[in-house]
Amino acid sequence: MSATDTVALPGVARQPEGGGAWRAWAPRLRAALPGAVFCLLVAGLWEVLARTKQSPLVPDLAEVWGEILRLLAGGMALEQVGITLWRISLGGIAGFAIAVLLGLFAARSRLFGAFIRPAVLLGLTVPGLVWALLCVIWFGVGLATPVVSIILGIAPPLLVTISQGLRAVDSELTEMAHVFRFSRAARIRHVLLPSIVPFLLSGVRLAFSLAWKVIVLVELFGLSDGVGYQLNSEFSSQNVAGVLAWTLIFWVVMAAIEFGLMQGMENRLTRWRRESSL
Amino acid sequence: MSAAPIVFSRVGKTYPGIGARPTETILRDFDLRIEAGELLALVGPSGIGKTTLLHMAAGLETSDTGAVQTGGDRRLGMVFQQPRLLNWLSVVRNVELAAEAAGVSPRRGLELLTEVGLDGYQAAFPLGLSGGQRQRVALARAFSIDPEIVLLDEPFSAVDALTARRLRLLLQDLWLENPPTGLLVTHNTQEAAFLADRVIVLGGRPARVVEEIKVDLPRPRSPEDPALFEIHRRIMSRLI
């Protein structure tokens, strides 16, 4: 190894230097602090508003907390959140798979890209509410209603995100793969998919947030369970604290998915960036 | 392994005009044969068609007329100006993938990583390496497939002069182990003289061979060999 070539270190993960668990967690806590301050600020402002208004339309924090405890105590919250998450997962995975497949085909064939462009534009402009209503009418109260609604709601914006990612794939790497005669599977696995990881991750996040908006409408209009249905029930009985409690419970679940699952996946898929900068 | 000849027969290439750029015929009825086991260097002014010829041999471009023969389904390695490594895969995986695609054992690739001075760096990711180290990985990748043809596209122009010198010596060592057929495109006339068996100087438009210089010096060569300076001077005299 030459003197000029030995500036980099082998890719070995750096360990925290002493101090145990606290040193390992300190950066994460520091990163979470601004978000926590924001939440506390919003809660404080809400409490001030509730005490000022003294209205059942603006319940105070204690009342909302009481509702959350009531929903959690009977296991109802867990059951209903589970039902909604199951529907989101099915529709989300199917919509994601369809968007990736169509995106790949569109990237390979300009003709196919032009062929599906009107459908993508239509999908981007039609509100989720319309898909929810139509699917309730077409499919009734079965599982097909939420799944198809979510697919129709998330596939078009996902397709746009994935197409952008595919356009950003480095043509020099594609040439390299061609020269070294990588198989099609190797090109997709080792060149194409890793190149579009940032786009796929943002696509998954986008899909989750859109799917949540669609599923609430579907459950509200056409189903007899799930978080959307429960929100409507609380709304019908003018229980604002109940509406807020369901919203907060689901928000916590989504935050757990983001910070637990999504960030874990992101860390794993982008490990090379961190290790490269050591 | 048997090296395969590369043959350009009456090759023609015209790039269509785009916007203010006029239509340009850069190659017309161009003939060139690179013998099996020979390393030929193409030098000439920018835009003369050197890279076009190299890309045709690599299968990255097609000729409008004529034919480029590389012996069919040959194992072909290439070293680009930039290393073109997959930054999300470790050094060793980058080399192994090429071997897997070529259907050869990855063992040679592992040996080569040691030969190019990257022992201990197998698990590192490319972006954690210096430019010279990355190009060493690219060299190991090209030779890991036991290539019959190796194409070199200005392989050391993106590294500093001292690193380039070391990499040329390394390339010479790798070449001598089992010489494939090689096509080197470079702007560096000293590099062409040091590495090649024959140097072709291109000129004109469409491009034609203006000088053909045989480098009959024994290998391994030294970059300081005075005979190389004479060849370098001959090449330069046709370029200026």
Short mmCIF file of C-alpha atoms in Angstrom, two decimals:
data_model
loop_
_atom_site.label_atom_id
_atom_site.label_comp_id
_atom_site.label_asym_id
_atom_site.label_seq_id
_atom_site.Cartn_x
_atom_site.Cartn_y
_atom_site.Cartn_z
CA MET A 1 0.00 0.00 0.00
CA SER A 2 1.44 3.32 -1.03
CA ALA A 3 1.74 6.33 1.23
CA THR A 4 -0.71 8.32 -0.81
CA ASP A 5 -3.25 5.53 -0.87
CA THR A 6 -3.50 4.79 2.81
CA VAL A 7 -5.66 7.65 3.95
CA ALA A 8 -8.81 5.59 4.45
CA LEU A 9 -9.63 2.98 7.05
CA PRO A 10 -11.24 -0.39 6.47
CA GLY A 11 -15.03 -0.39 6.86
CA VAL A 12 -15.35 -1.31 10.49
CA ALA A 13 -18.18 0.15 12.55
CA ARG A 14 -16.96 2.59 15.18
CA GLN A 15 -18.01 1.71 18.72
CA PRO A 16 -18.98 4.29 21.32
CA GLU A 17 -15.92 5.04 23.45
CA GLY A 18 -16.78 4.14 27.05
CA GLY A 19 -19.63 5.63 29.09
CA GLY A 20 -21.95 2.69 28.43
CA ALA A 21 -25.60 2.99 27.49
CA TRP A 22 -25.91 6.70 28.23
CA ARG A 23 -23.28 7.65 25.65
CA ALA A 24 -25.00 5.44 23.09
CA TRP A 25 -28.43 6.94 23.75
CA ALA A 26 -27.39 10.57 24.26
CA PRO A 27 -27.26 11.45 20.52
CA ARG A 28 -30.69 9.90 19.95
CA LEU A 29 -32.18 11.80 22.87
CA ARG A 30 -30.60 15.02 21.64
CA ALA A 31 -32.10 14.40 18.21
CA ALA A 32 -35.55 13.75 19.70
CA LEU A 33 -35.49 16.80 21.97
CA PRO A 34 -36.72 19.47 19.48
CA GLY A 35 -39.69 17.27 18.51
CA ALA A 36 -40.52 16.65 22.16
CA VAL A 37 -40.38 20.39 22.90
CA PHE A 38 -42.76 21.02 19.98
CA CYS A 39 -45.26 18.45 21.31
CA LEU A 40 -45.12 19.92 24.81
CA LEU A 41 -45.65 23.40 23.39
CA VAL A 42 -48.72 22.31 21.40
CA ALA A 43 -50.11 20.48 24.46
CA GLY A 44 -49.55 23.57 26.62
CA LEU A 45 -51.25 25.87 24.13
CA TRP A 46 -54.16 23.44 23.86
CA GLU A 47 -54.54 23.36 27.62
CA VAL A 48 -54.57 27.17 27.77
CA LEU A 49 -57.19 27.26 25.01
CA ALA A 50 -59.33 24.63 26.76
CA ARG A 51 -59.26 26.48 30.10
CA THR A 52 -60.02 29.77 28.42
CA LYS A 53 -62.92 28.46 26.32
CA GLN A 54 -64.45 26.16 28.93
CA SER A 55 -66.35 24.43 26.11
CA PRO A 56 -67.08 20.73 25.47
CA LEU A 57 -65.82 21.35 21.95
CA VAL A 58 -62.33 22.00 23.35
CA PRO A 59 -61.75 19.35 26.04
CA ASP A 60 -58.74 19.79 28.30
CA LEU A 61 -55.80 17.40 28.39
CA ALA A 62 -57.08 15.49 31.43
CA GLU A 63 -60.32 14.72 29.67
CA VAL A 64 -58.57 13.53 26.51
CA TRP A 65 -56.17 11.44 28.62
CA GLY A 66 -59.17 9.91 30.41
CA GLU A 67 -60.65 8.92 27.06
CA ILE A 68 -57.35 7.39 25.97
CA LEU A 69 -57.21 5.32 29.18
CA ARG A 70 -60.83 4.20 28.68
CA LEU A 71 -60.12 3.04 25.12
CA LEU A 72 -56.91 1.30 26.11
CA ALA A 73 -58.33 -0.38 29.21
CA GLY A 74 -60.87 -2.53 27.38
CA GLY A 75 -58.41 -3.55 24.68
CA MET A 76 -60.68 -1.85 22.20
CA ALA A 77 -58.09 0.62 20.99
CA LEU A 78 -55.57 -2.11 20.26
CA GLU A 79 -58.14 -4.21 18.42
CA GLN A 80 -59.42 -1.35 16.27
CA VAL A 81 -55.94 0.00 15.50
CA GLY A 82 -54.93 -3.54 14.53
CA ILE A 83 -57.85 -3.81 12.11
CA THR A 84 -56.99 -0.48 10.48
CA LEU A 85 -53.28 -1.27 10.31
CA TRP A 86 -54.03 -4.62 8.70
CA ARG A 87 -56.07 -2.91 5.99
CA ILE A 88 -53.39 -0.24 5.49
CA SER A 89 -50.68 -2.91 5.25
CA LEU A 90 -52.56 -4.97 2.66
CA GLY A 91 -53.45 -1.98 0.51
CA GLY A 92 -50.06 -0.36 1.05
CA ILE A 93 -48.03 -3.43 0.08
CA ALA A 94 -50.23 -4.11 -2.98
CA GLY A 95 -50.13 -0.44 -4.04
CA PHE A 96 -46.38 -0.27 -3.52
CA ALA A 97 -45.76 -3.44 -5.53
CA ILE A 98 -47.97 -2.21 -8.37
CA ALA A 99 -46.25 1.20 -8.41
CA VAL A 100 -42.76 -0.37 -8.47
CA LEU A 101 -43.71 -2.76 -11.30
CA LEU A 102 -45.38 -0.07 -13.39
CA GLY A 103 -42.48 2.30 -12.67
CA LEU A 104 -39.97 -0.30 -13.89
CA PHE A 105 -41.96 -0.96 -17.05
CA ALA A 106 -42.40 2.76 -17.67
CA ALA A 107 -38.65 3.27 -17.23
CA ARG A 108 -37.91 0.53 -19.75
CA SER A 109 -40.51 1.60 -22.31
CA ARG A 110 -41.28 5.21 -23.21
CA LEU A 111 -44.41 3.96 -24.99
CA PHE A 112 -45.70 2.31 -21.83
CA GLY A 113 -44.82 5.44 -19.83
CA ALA A 114 -46.86 7.57 -22.22
CA PHE A 115 -49.66 4.97 -22.15
CA ILE A 116 -50.13 5.13 -18.37
CA ARG A 117 -49.47 8.87 -17.99
CA PRO A 118 -53.18 9.86 -18.23
CA ALA A 119 -54.05 7.28 -15.56
CA VAL A 120 -51.31 8.65 -13.28
CA LEU A 121 -52.51 12.23 -13.80
CA LEU A 122 -56.08 11.13 -13.07
CA GLY A 123 -54.94 9.33 -9.94
CA LEU A 124 -53.03 12.38 -8.73
CA THR A 125 -55.98 14.72 -9.14
CA VAL A 126 -58.83 12.54 -7.84
CA PRO A 127 -59.25 13.01 -4.05
CA GLY A 128 -59.10 9.96 -1.78
CA LEU A 129 -62.69 10.69 -0.79
CA VAL A 130 -63.87 9.86 -4.32
CA TRP A 131 -62.03 6.51 -4.34
CA ALA A 132 -63.44 5.73 -0.89
CA LEU A 133 -67.03 6.44 -1.98
CA LEU A 134 -66.71 4.56 -5.27
CA CYS A 135 -65.14 1.50 -3.65
CA VAL A 136 -67.82 1.38 -0.97
CA ILE A 137 -70.43 1.43 -3.73
CA TRP A 138 -68.62 -1.15 -5.89
CA PHE A 139 -67.31 -3.59 -3.29
CA GLY A 140 -69.60 -3.13 -0.28
CA VAL A 141 -68.33 -3.96 3.19
CA GLY A 142 -65.64 -6.52 2.28
CA LEU A 143 -61.88 -6.29 2.57
CA ALA A 144 -61.66 -5.33 -1.10
CA THR A 145 -63.04 -1.87 -0.35
CA PRO A 146 -60.18 -0.58 1.82
CA VAL A 147 -57.51 -2.44 -0.14
CA VAL A 148 -58.59 -1.17 -3.57
CA SER A 149 -59.19 2.35 -2.23
CA ILE A 150 -55.69 2.49 -0.81
CA ILE A 151 -54.16 1.10 -4.00
CA LEU A 152 -55.96 3.73 -6.07
CA GLY A 153 -55.01 6.44 -3.60
CA ILE A 154 -51.30 5.68 -3.20
CA ALA A 155 -50.16 4.07 -6.46
CA PRO A 156 -50.15 7.24 -8.65
CA PRO A 157 -48.01 9.45 -6.35
CA LEU A 158 -45.78 6.47 -5.59
CA LEU A 159 -45.34 5.81 -9.29
CA VAL A 160 -44.20 9.42 -9.77
CA THR A 161 -41.69 9.11 -6.90
CA ILE A 162 -40.32 5.81 -8.19
CA SER A 163 -40.08 7.12 -11.75
CA GLN A 164 -38.02 10.05 -10.48
CA GLY A 165 -35.75 7.58 -8.69
CA LEU A 166 -35.30 5.45 -11.79
CA ARG A 167 -34.42 8.51 -13.85
CA ALA A 168 -31.75 9.33 -11.26
CA VAL A 169 -29.96 5.97 -11.61
CA ASP A 170 -26.33 6.62 -12.57
CA SER A 171 -25.94 5.74 -16.26
CA GLU A 172 -22.22 5.04 -15.67
CA LEU A 173 -23.13 2.20 -13.31
CA THR A 174 -25.65 0.87 -15.81
CA GLU A 175 -22.88 0.85 -18.44
CA MET A 176 -20.54 -0.92 -16.04
CA ALA A 177 -23.17 -3.59 -15.37
CA HIS A 178 -23.65 -3.98 -19.14
CA VAL A 179 -19.91 -4.33 -19.85
CA PHE A 180 -19.44 -6.91 -17.07
CA ARG A 181 -22.58 -8.71 -18.28
CA PHE A 182 -24.54 -8.64 -15.05
CA SER A 183 -27.70 -10.71 -15.33
CA ARG A 184 -31.00 -8.82 -15.32
CA ALA A 185 -31.65 -9.98 -11.75
CA ALA A 186 -28.19 -8.76 -10.64
CA ARG A 187 -28.73 -5.40 -12.33
CA ILE A 188 -32.06 -4.93 -10.57
CA ARG A 189 -30.79 -6.17 -7.20
CA HIS A 190 -27.36 -4.59 -7.08
CA VAL A 191 -27.58 -1.51 -9.31
CA LEU A 192 -31.15 -0.36 -9.74
CA LEU A 193 -32.82 -0.97 -6.37
CA PRO A 194 -29.94 0.37 -4.22
CA SER A 195 -29.81 3.45 -6.45
CA ILE A 196 -33.44 4.27 -5.74
CA VAL A 197 -33.46 3.41 -2.02
CA PRO A 198 -33.93 7.05 -0.93
CA PHE A 199 -36.88 7.35 -3.31
CA LEU A 200 -38.35 4.03 -2.15
CA LEU A 201 -38.09 5.07 1.49
CA SER A 202 -39.76 8.41 0.89
CA GLY A 203 -42.32 6.52 -1.19
CA VAL A 204 -43.10 4.17 1.71
CA ARG A 205 -43.56 7.15 4.02
CA LEU A 206 -45.76 8.88 1.49
CA ALA A 207 -47.77 5.69 1.00
CA PHE A 208 -48.35 5.30 4.73
CA SER A 209 -49.55 8.84 5.21
CA LEU A 210 -51.83 8.72 2.15
CA ALA A 211 -53.15 5.26 3.06
CA TRP A 212 -54.10 6.53 6.52
CA LYS A 213 -56.09 9.39 5.02
CA VAL A 214 -57.91 7.05 2.62
CA ILE A 215 -58.64 4.29 5.14
CA VAL A 216 -60.27 6.70 7.58
CA LEU A 217 -62.70 7.76 4.86
CA VAL A 218 -63.43 4.18 3.80
CA GLU A 219 -64.05 3.03 7.38
CA LEU A 220 -66.11 6.11 8.01
CA PHE A 221 -68.39 5.62 5.01
CA GLY A 222 -68.63 1.92 4.45
CA LEU A 223 -67.28 -0.26 7.26
CA SER A 224 -68.38 -1.13 10.76
CA ASP A 225 -65.02 -1.23 12.52
CA GLY A 226 -61.55 0.29 12.43
CA VAL A 227 -60.25 3.64 13.66
CA GLY A 228 -62.17 5.59 11.00
CA TYR A 229 -65.45 4.01 12.08
CA GLN A 230 -64.68 4.74 15.76
CA LEU A 231 -63.84 8.34 14.93
CA ASN A 232 -67.21 8.67 13.24
CA SER A 233 -68.95 7.11 16.23
CA GLU A 234 -67.34 9.61 18.59
CA PHE A 235 -68.19 12.42 16.18
CA SER A 236 -71.85 11.30 16.02
CA SER A 237 -72.10 11.50 19.79
CA GLN A 238 -70.35 14.91 19.79
CA ASN A 239 -67.53 13.47 21.93
CA VAL A 240 -64.61 15.66 20.90
CA ALA A 241 -62.37 14.12 23.57
CA GLY A 242 -63.07 10.70 22.01
CA VAL A 243 -62.20 11.96 18.52
CA LEU A 244 -58.95 13.41 19.85
CA ALA A 245 -58.18 10.24 21.83
CA TRP A 246 -58.52 8.02 18.73
CA THR A 247 -56.45 10.45 16.69
CA LEU A 248 -53.68 10.53 19.28
CA ILE A 249 -53.64 6.75 19.71
CA PHE A 250 -53.25 6.25 16.00
CA TRP A 251 -50.67 9.02 15.80
CA VAL A 252 -48.59 7.25 18.46
CA VAL A 253 -48.83 3.98 16.50
CA MET A 254 -47.73 5.70 13.29
CA ALA A 255 -44.88 7.44 15.11
CA ALA A 256 -43.76 4.05 16.48
CA ILE A 257 -43.79 2.65 12.94
CA GLU A 258 -41.78 5.64 11.69
CA PHE A 259 -39.17 5.66 14.45
CA GLY A 260 -39.04 1.92 15.01
CA LEU A 261 -39.58 0.26 11.66
CA MET A 262 -38.89 2.91 9.04
CA GLN A 263 -35.81 4.46 10.57
CA GLY A 264 -34.45 1.01 11.41
CA MET A 265 -34.92 0.00 7.78
CA GLU A 266 -33.36 3.25 6.58
CA ASN A 267 -30.37 2.80 8.88
CA ARG A 268 -29.85 -0.72 7.58
CA LEU A 269 -30.18 0.21 3.92
CA THR A 270 -27.89 3.23 4.18
CA ARG A 271 -25.30 1.66 6.51
CA TRP A 272 -22.65 2.02 3.79
CA ARG A 273 -22.94 5.83 3.88
CA ARG A 274 -22.14 5.97 7.58
CA GLU A 275 -19.36 3.41 7.42
CA SER A 276 -17.87 5.15 4.39
CA SER A 277 -17.57 8.40 6.32
CA LEU A 278 -15.74 6.85 9.29
CA MET B 1 -7.85 -18.46 -20.89
CA SER B 2 -7.08 -17.50 -24.48
CA ALA B 3 -6.83 -13.87 -25.52
CA ALA B 4 -9.09 -12.87 -28.39
CA PRO B 5 -8.36 -10.40 -31.20
CA ILE B 6 -10.38 -7.20 -31.59
CA VAL B 7 -11.14 -6.31 -35.20
CA PHE B 8 -12.68 -3.10 -36.51
CA SER B 9 -13.72 -3.62 -40.15
CA ARG B 10 -14.76 -0.63 -42.29
CA VAL B 11 -16.39 0.97 -39.26
CA GLY B 12 -18.41 4.14 -39.76
CA LYS B 13 -20.04 6.42 -37.22
CA THR B 14 -21.94 9.67 -37.66
CA TYR B 15 -23.38 11.65 -34.79
CA PRO B 16 -26.53 13.57 -35.74
CA GLY B 17 -26.54 17.33 -35.23
CA ILE B 18 -28.38 18.57 -32.15
CA GLY B 19 -29.25 22.26 -31.89
CA ALA B 20 -26.24 24.32 -32.90
CA ARG B 21 -24.05 21.22 -33.12
CA PRO B 22 -23.66 20.06 -36.74
CA THR B 23 -23.84 16.47 -37.93
CA GLU B 24 -20.38 14.93 -37.65
CA THR B 25 -18.94 11.86 -39.30
CA ILE B 26 -16.12 10.88 -36.99
CA LEU B 27 -15.35 7.46 -38.46
CA ARG B 28 -15.57 6.25 -42.06
CA ASP B 29 -14.37 2.86 -43.32
CA PHE B 30 -12.05 2.63 -40.31
CA ASP B 31 -9.99 -0.56 -40.12
CA LEU B 32 -7.91 -1.72 -37.18
CA ARG B 33 -6.90 -5.12 -35.88
CA ILE B 34 -5.59 -5.75 -32.38
CA GLU B 35 -3.92 -9.12 -32.20
CA ALA B 36 -4.65 -11.62 -29.45
CA GLY B 37 -2.53 -10.80 -26.42
CA GLU B 38 -1.52 -7.39 -27.78
CA LEU B 39 -2.03 -4.16 -25.86
CA LEU B 40 -2.78 -1.34 -28.27
CA ALA B 41 -2.95 2.30 -27.24
CA LEU B 42 -5.07 4.86 -29.10
CA VAL B 43 -3.98 8.46 -28.77
CA GLY B 44 -5.19 11.57 -30.51
CA PRO B 45 -6.92 14.90 -29.97
CA SER B 46 -10.15 15.12 -27.96
CA GLY B 47 -13.28 14.19 -29.92
CA ILE B 48 -11.33 12.31 -32.58
CA GLY B 49 -13.26 9.07 -31.96
CA LYS B 50 -11.00 7.13 -29.57
CA THR B 51 -13.67 6.60 -26.93
CA THR B 52 -16.24 5.80 -29.60
CA LEU B 53 -14.02 2.95 -30.81
CA LEU B 54 -13.51 1.73 -27.25
CA HIS B 55 -17.24 1.88 -26.54
CA MET B 56 -17.93 -0.10 -29.69
CA ALA B 57 -15.55 -2.82 -28.51
CA ALA B 58 -17.30 -2.77 -25.12
CA GLY B 59 -20.74 -3.07 -26.72
CA LEU B 60 -21.80 0.30 -25.34
CA GLU B 61 -22.15 1.82 -28.82
CA THR B 62 -22.90 0.41 -32.24
CA SER B 63 -21.30 1.35 -35.52
CA ASP B 64 -23.47 2.75 -38.31
CA THR B 65 -21.57 0.74 -40.89
CA GLY B 66 -18.98 -2.01 -40.80
CA ALA B 67 -18.42 -4.38 -37.90
CA VAL B 68 -16.54 -4.68 -34.62
CA GLN B 69 -15.52 -8.21 -33.71
CA THR B 70 -14.43 -9.18 -30.23
CA GLY B 71 -14.75 -12.91 -30.73
CA GLY B 72 -18.36 -13.34 -29.68
CA ASP B 73 -19.13 -14.25 -26.09
CA ARG B 74 -15.71 -13.33 -24.69
CA ARG B 75 -14.95 -12.42 -21.08
CA LEU B 76 -14.37 -8.71 -21.19
CA GLY B 77 -13.05 -6.57 -18.36
CA MET B 78 -12.97 -2.81 -18.39
CA VAL B 79 -11.34 -0.08 -16.32
CA PHE B 80 -13.10 3.26 -16.65
CA GLN B 81 -11.82 6.78 -16.03
CA GLN B 82 -13.84 6.76 -12.80
CA PRO B 83 -13.84 3.47 -10.83
CA ARG B 84 -17.62 2.98 -11.26
CA LEU B 85 -17.93 0.86 -8.14
CA LEU B 86 -21.20 0.07 -6.41
CA ASN B 87 -20.80 2.25 -3.33
CA TRP B 88 -23.38 0.30 -1.31
CA LEU B 89 -21.44 -2.95 -1.62
CA SER B 90 -18.18 -3.82 0.07
CA VAL B 91 -14.95 -3.90 -1.89
CA VAL B 92 -14.98 -7.68 -2.00
CA ARG B 93 -18.60 -7.84 -3.19
CA ASN B 94 -17.82 -5.43 -6.00
CA VAL B 95 -15.14 -7.81 -7.23
CA GLU B 96 -17.16 -10.97 -6.57
CA LEU B 97 -20.15 -9.68 -8.55
CA ALA B 98 -18.07 -9.33 -11.70
CA ALA B 99 -16.75 -12.88 -11.21
CA GLU B 100 -20.27 -14.21 -10.64
CA ALA B 101 -21.52 -12.48 -13.80
CA ALA B 102 -18.62 -13.97 -15.78
CA GLY B 103 -19.20 -17.43 -14.32
CA VAL B 104 -15.71 -17.74 -12.84
CA SER B 105 -14.59 -18.55 -9.32
CA PRO B 106 -14.44 -15.51 -7.01
CA ARG B 107 -11.17 -16.85 -5.54
CA ARG B 108 -9.02 -15.06 -8.12
CA GLY B 109 -10.73 -11.79 -7.20
CA LEU B 110 -9.84 -12.27 -3.54
CA GLU B 111 -6.22 -12.98 -4.46
CA LEU B 112 -6.15 -9.91 -6.67
CA LEU B 113 -7.34 -7.65 -3.87
CA THR B 114 -4.24 -8.69 -1.97
CA GLU B 115 -2.07 -8.25 -5.06
CA VAL B 116 -3.31 -4.69 -5.61
CA GLY B 117 -2.50 -3.84 -2.00
CA LEU B 118 -5.99 -3.93 -0.50
CA ASP B 119 -5.56 -6.78 1.95
CA GLY B 120 -7.58 -5.84 5.04
CA TYR B 121 -9.89 -3.58 3.04
CA GLN B 122 -12.19 -6.30 1.75
CA ALA B 123 -15.08 -5.28 4.04
CA ALA B 124 -14.64 -1.54 3.43
CA PHE B 125 -17.12 0.41 1.34
CA PRO B 126 -15.72 2.20 -1.74
CA LEU B 127 -16.50 5.74 -0.56
CA GLY B 128 -14.31 5.11 2.47
CA LEU B 129 -11.31 4.57 0.19
CA SER B 130 -9.04 7.08 -1.51
CA GLY B 131 -9.30 7.64 -5.26
CA GLY B 132 -6.21 5.51 -5.87
CA GLN B 133 -7.56 2.67 -3.76
CA ARG B 134 -10.88 2.75 -5.59
CA GLN B 135 -9.08 2.48 -8.91
CA ARG B 136 -7.13 -0.47 -7.51
CA VAL B 137 -10.47 -2.17 -6.79
CA ALA B 138 -11.52 -1.40 -10.37
CA LEU B 139 -8.31 -3.04 -11.64
CA ALA B 140 -8.91 -6.09 -9.43
CA ARG B 141 -12.48 -6.30 -10.72
CA ALA B 142 -11.40 -6.16 -14.37
CA PHE B 143 -8.80 -8.90 -13.93
CA SER B 144 -10.83 -11.04 -11.51
CA ILE B 145 -12.88 -12.48 -14.38
CA ASP B 146 -9.79 -13.98 -16.05
CA PRO B 147 -10.46 -11.67 -19.03
CA GLU B 148 -9.74 -12.42 -22.64
CA ILE B 149 -10.09 -8.72 -23.47
CA VAL B 150 -9.42 -5.72 -21.23
CA LEU B 151 -10.52 -2.23 -22.22
CA LEU B 152 -8.91 0.76 -20.54
CA ASP B 153 -10.67 4.12 -20.85
CA GLU B 154 -8.20 6.75 -19.60
CA PRO B 155 -7.89 4.62 -16.48
CA PHE B 156 -5.52 6.82 -14.47
CA SER B 157 -6.44 10.31 -15.60
CA ALA B 158 -8.53 11.00 -12.51
CA VAL B 159 -5.79 10.31 -9.95
CA ASP B 160 -2.70 12.31 -9.03
CA ALA B 161 0.55 11.80 -10.94
CA LEU B 162 2.29 9.73 -8.28
CA THR B 163 -0.71 7.42 -7.78
CA ALA B 164 -1.07 7.09 -11.56
CA ARG B 165 2.57 6.01 -11.82
CA ARG B 166 2.05 3.33 -9.16
CA LEU B 167 -1.14 2.14 -10.80
CA ARG B 168 0.57 1.84 -14.20
CA LEU B 169 3.23 -0.40 -12.66
CA LEU B 170 0.50 -2.43 -10.99
CA LEU B 171 -1.38 -2.76 -14.28
CA GLN B 172 1.82 -3.93 -15.96
CA ASP B 173 2.25 -6.63 -13.29
CA LEU B 174 -1.33 -7.81 -13.68
CA TRP B 175 -1.00 -7.82 -17.44
CA LEU B 176 2.15 -9.91 -17.42
CA GLU B 177 0.56 -12.65 -15.31
CA ASN B 178 -1.72 -13.71 -18.15
CA PRO B 179 -1.83 -11.19 -20.99
CA PRO B 180 -5.29 -10.56 -22.43
CA THR B 181 -5.90 -8.48 -25.55
CA GLY B 182 -6.04 -4.82 -24.58
CA LEU B 183 -7.24 -1.52 -25.94
CA LEU B 184 -6.07 1.56 -24.07
CA VAL B 185 -7.47 5.01 -24.77
CA THR B 186 -5.39 7.77 -23.25
CA HIS B 187 -4.30 11.37 -23.60
CA ASN B 188 -1.11 10.58 -21.76
CA THR B 189 1.54 9.76 -24.37
CA GLN B 190 4.04 8.55 -21.77
CA GLU B 191 1.41 6.16 -20.43
CA ALA B 192 0.75 4.90 -23.96
CA ALA B 193 4.47 4.33 -24.57
CA PHE B 194 4.97 2.61 -21.21
CA LEU B 195 2.03 0.22 -21.39
CA ALA B 196 1.42 -0.55 -25.06
CA ASP B 197 2.88 -2.97 -27.57
CA ARG B 198 1.72 -0.65 -30.34
CA VAL B 199 0.58 2.98 -30.31
CA ILE B 200 -1.85 4.28 -32.90
CA VAL B 201 -2.03 8.05 -33.36
CA LEU B 202 -5.37 9.18 -34.76
CA GLY B 203 -5.96 12.43 -36.61
CA GLY B 204 -8.28 14.14 -39.06
CA ARG B 205 -12.01 13.99 -39.49
CA PRO B 206 -13.19 11.33 -40.15
CA ALA B 207 -10.43 9.81 -38.02
CA ARG B 208 -7.58 8.00 -39.73
CA VAL B 209 -4.34 6.42 -38.52
CA VAL B 210 -1.63 9.09 -38.90
CA GLU B 211 1.13 7.12 -37.18
CA GLU B 212 1.64 3.58 -36.01
CA ILE B 213 4.48 3.04 -33.55
CA LYS B 214 5.62 -0.38 -32.39
CA VAL B 215 6.99 -0.46 -28.85
CA ASP B 216 9.48 -3.32 -28.98
CA LEU B 217 10.76 -2.96 -25.44
CA PRO B 218 10.95 -5.97 -23.15
CA ARG B 219 8.68 -6.23 -20.13
CA PRO B 220 8.61 -5.49 -17.29
CA ARG B 221 9.41 -1.93 -18.30
CA SER B 222 10.56 0.93 -16.18
CA PRO B 223 8.87 4.33 -16.53
CA GLU B 224 12.39 5.82 -16.48
CA ASP B 225 13.61 3.80 -19.48
CA PRO B 226 15.20 6.38 -21.88
CA ALA B 227 13.87 4.43 -24.87
CA LEU B 228 10.32 5.28 -23.75
CA PHE B 229 11.11 8.98 -24.00
CA GLU B 230 12.08 8.55 -27.64
CA ILE B 231 8.72 6.85 -28.34
CA HIS B 232 6.91 9.53 -26.37
CA ARG B 233 8.71 12.18 -28.48
CA ARG B 234 7.63 10.45 -31.71
CA ILE B 235 4.00 10.32 -30.58
CA MET B 236 4.06 13.97 -29.53
CA SER B 237 5.57 15.03 -32.85
CA ARG B 238 2.49 13.67 -34.63
CA LEU B 239 0.05 15.17 -32.19
CA ILE B 240 1.33 18.75 -32.10
#
